[in-house]
Short mmCIF file of C-alpha atoms in Angstrom, two decimals:
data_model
loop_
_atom_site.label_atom_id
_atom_site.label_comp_id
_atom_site.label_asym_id
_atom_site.label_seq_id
_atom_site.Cartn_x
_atom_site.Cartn_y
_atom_site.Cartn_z
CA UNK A 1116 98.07 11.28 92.52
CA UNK A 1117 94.68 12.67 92.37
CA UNK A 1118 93.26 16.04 92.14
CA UNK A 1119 92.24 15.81 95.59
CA UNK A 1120 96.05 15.25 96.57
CA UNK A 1121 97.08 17.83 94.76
CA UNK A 1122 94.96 20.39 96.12
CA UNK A 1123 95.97 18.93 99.97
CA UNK A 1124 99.48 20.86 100.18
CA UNK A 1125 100.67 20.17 103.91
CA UNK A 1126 103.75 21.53 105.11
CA UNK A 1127 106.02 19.03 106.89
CA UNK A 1128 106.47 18.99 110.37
CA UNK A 1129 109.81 19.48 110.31
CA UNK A 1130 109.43 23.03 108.64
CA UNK A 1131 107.14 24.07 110.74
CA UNK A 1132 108.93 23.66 113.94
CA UNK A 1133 111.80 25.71 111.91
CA UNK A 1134 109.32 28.28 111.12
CA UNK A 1135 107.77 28.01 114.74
CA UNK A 1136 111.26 28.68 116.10
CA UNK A 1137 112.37 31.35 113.78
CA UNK A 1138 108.90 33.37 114.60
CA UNK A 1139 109.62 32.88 118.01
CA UNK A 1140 113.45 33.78 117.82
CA UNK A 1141 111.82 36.44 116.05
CA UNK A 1142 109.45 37.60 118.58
CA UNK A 1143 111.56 37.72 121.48
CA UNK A 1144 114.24 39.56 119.64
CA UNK A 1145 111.74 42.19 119.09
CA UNK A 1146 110.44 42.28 122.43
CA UNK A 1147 114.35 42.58 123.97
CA UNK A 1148 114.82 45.27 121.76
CA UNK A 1149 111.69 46.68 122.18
CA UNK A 1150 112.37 46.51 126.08
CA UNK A 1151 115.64 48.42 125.47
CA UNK A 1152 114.48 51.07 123.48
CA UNK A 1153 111.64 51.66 126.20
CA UNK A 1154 114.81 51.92 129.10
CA UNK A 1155 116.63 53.93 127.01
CA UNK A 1156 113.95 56.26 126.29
CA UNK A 1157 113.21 55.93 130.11
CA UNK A 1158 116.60 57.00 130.57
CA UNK A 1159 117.15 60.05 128.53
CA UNK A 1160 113.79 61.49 129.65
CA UNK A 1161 115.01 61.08 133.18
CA UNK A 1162 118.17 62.62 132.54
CA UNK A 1163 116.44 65.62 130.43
CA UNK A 1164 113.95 66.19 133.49
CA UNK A 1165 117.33 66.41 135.51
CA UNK A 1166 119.49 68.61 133.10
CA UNK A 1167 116.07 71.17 132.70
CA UNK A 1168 115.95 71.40 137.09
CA UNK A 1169 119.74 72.00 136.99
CA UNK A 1170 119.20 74.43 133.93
CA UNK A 1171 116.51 76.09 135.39
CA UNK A 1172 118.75 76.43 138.94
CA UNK A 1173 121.89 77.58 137.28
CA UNK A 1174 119.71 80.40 135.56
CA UNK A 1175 117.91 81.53 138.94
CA UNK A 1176 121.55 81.37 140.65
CA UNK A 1177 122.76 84.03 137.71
CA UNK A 1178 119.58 86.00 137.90
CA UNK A 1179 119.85 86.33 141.28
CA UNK A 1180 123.79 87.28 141.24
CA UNK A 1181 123.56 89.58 138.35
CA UNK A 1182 120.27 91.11 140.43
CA UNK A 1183 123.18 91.77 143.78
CA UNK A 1184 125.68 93.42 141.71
CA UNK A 1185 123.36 95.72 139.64
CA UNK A 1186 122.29 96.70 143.32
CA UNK A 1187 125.55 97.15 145.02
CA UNK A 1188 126.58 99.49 141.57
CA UNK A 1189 123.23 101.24 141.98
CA UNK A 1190 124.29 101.93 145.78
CA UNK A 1191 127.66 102.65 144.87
CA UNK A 1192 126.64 105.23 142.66
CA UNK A 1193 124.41 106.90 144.73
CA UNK A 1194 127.32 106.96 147.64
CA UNK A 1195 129.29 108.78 144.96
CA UNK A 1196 126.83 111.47 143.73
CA UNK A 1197 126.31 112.40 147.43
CA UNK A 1198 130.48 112.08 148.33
CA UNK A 1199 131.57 115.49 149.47
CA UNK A 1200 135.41 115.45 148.49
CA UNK A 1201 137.75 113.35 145.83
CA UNK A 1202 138.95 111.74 149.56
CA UNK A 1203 135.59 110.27 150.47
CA UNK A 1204 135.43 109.44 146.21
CA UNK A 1205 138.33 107.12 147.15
CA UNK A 1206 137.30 105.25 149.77
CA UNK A 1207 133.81 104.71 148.42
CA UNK A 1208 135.95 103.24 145.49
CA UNK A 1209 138.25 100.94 147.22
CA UNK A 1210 135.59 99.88 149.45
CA UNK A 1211 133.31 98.90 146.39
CA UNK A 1212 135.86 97.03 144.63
CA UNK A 1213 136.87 94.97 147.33
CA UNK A 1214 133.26 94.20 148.47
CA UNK A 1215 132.42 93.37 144.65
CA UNK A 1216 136.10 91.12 144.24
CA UNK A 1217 134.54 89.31 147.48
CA UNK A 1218 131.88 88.90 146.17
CA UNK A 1219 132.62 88.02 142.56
CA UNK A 1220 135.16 85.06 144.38
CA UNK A 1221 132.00 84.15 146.10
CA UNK A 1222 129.63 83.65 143.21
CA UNK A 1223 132.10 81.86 141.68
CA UNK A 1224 132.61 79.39 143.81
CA UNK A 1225 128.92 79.10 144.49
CA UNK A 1226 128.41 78.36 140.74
CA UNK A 1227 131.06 76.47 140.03
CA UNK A 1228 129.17 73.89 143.38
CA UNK A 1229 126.32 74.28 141.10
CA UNK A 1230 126.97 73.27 137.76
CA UNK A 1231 129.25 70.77 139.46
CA UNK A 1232 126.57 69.28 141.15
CA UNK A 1233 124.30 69.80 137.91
CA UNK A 1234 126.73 67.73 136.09
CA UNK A 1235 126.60 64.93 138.63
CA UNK A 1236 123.48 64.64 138.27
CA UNK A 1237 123.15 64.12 134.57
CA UNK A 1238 125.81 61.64 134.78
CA UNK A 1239 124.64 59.85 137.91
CA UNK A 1240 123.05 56.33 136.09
CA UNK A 1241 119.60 55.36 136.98
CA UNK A 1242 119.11 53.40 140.11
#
């Protein structure tokens, strides 16, 4: 064998349809996994963009309920400043508590729907 040969180093064919098909069993693993990565990331920031619109809703329900029953103590203290006797004291009491029981049992419910629904949503999968 001569220089020449020497200096000629060829592969076999065999080995390099092994090495052709490992680079490609290669590849395509990467590119599945690279495909699932890219649906799960999908997937999460979908379910993020949900969970902040149900976050932000939840906090504008509470907002808004904690706004009505400030009020409605506001008014009920006012009625009582300007109550004339401890009999008209009473009333405005037991009418103030049962208005703010109703409506305590109300905004309960009406949250509970909401975070509920909230929680669906997360949860729902991706269509």
């Amino acid at each position: 064998m001569d220089q020449e040969q020497r200096d000629r180093f060829e592969i076999p064919q065999e080995m390099r349809s092994m090495a052709e098909a490992g680079f490609d069993q290669a590849r395509k693993a990467f590119e599945h996994m690279l495909t699932s990565a890219q649906q799960t990331a999908a997937t999460i920031e979908d379910r993020g963009a949900a969970a902040r619109a149900n976050a932000k809703e939840i906090t504008g329900r509470a907002v808004g309920f904690a706004e009505r029953n400030v009020h409605a103590a506001l008014d009920y203290a006012q009625q009582l400043v300007h109550a004339k006797d401890l009999g008209e004291v009473m009333r405005l009491h037991t009418e103030y508590v049962q208005a703010q029981m109703k409506a305590l049992a109300e905004q309960a419910s009406e949250f509970g729907q909401v975070v509920t629904k909230a929680a669906q949503d997360v949860a729902k999968p991706k269509n």
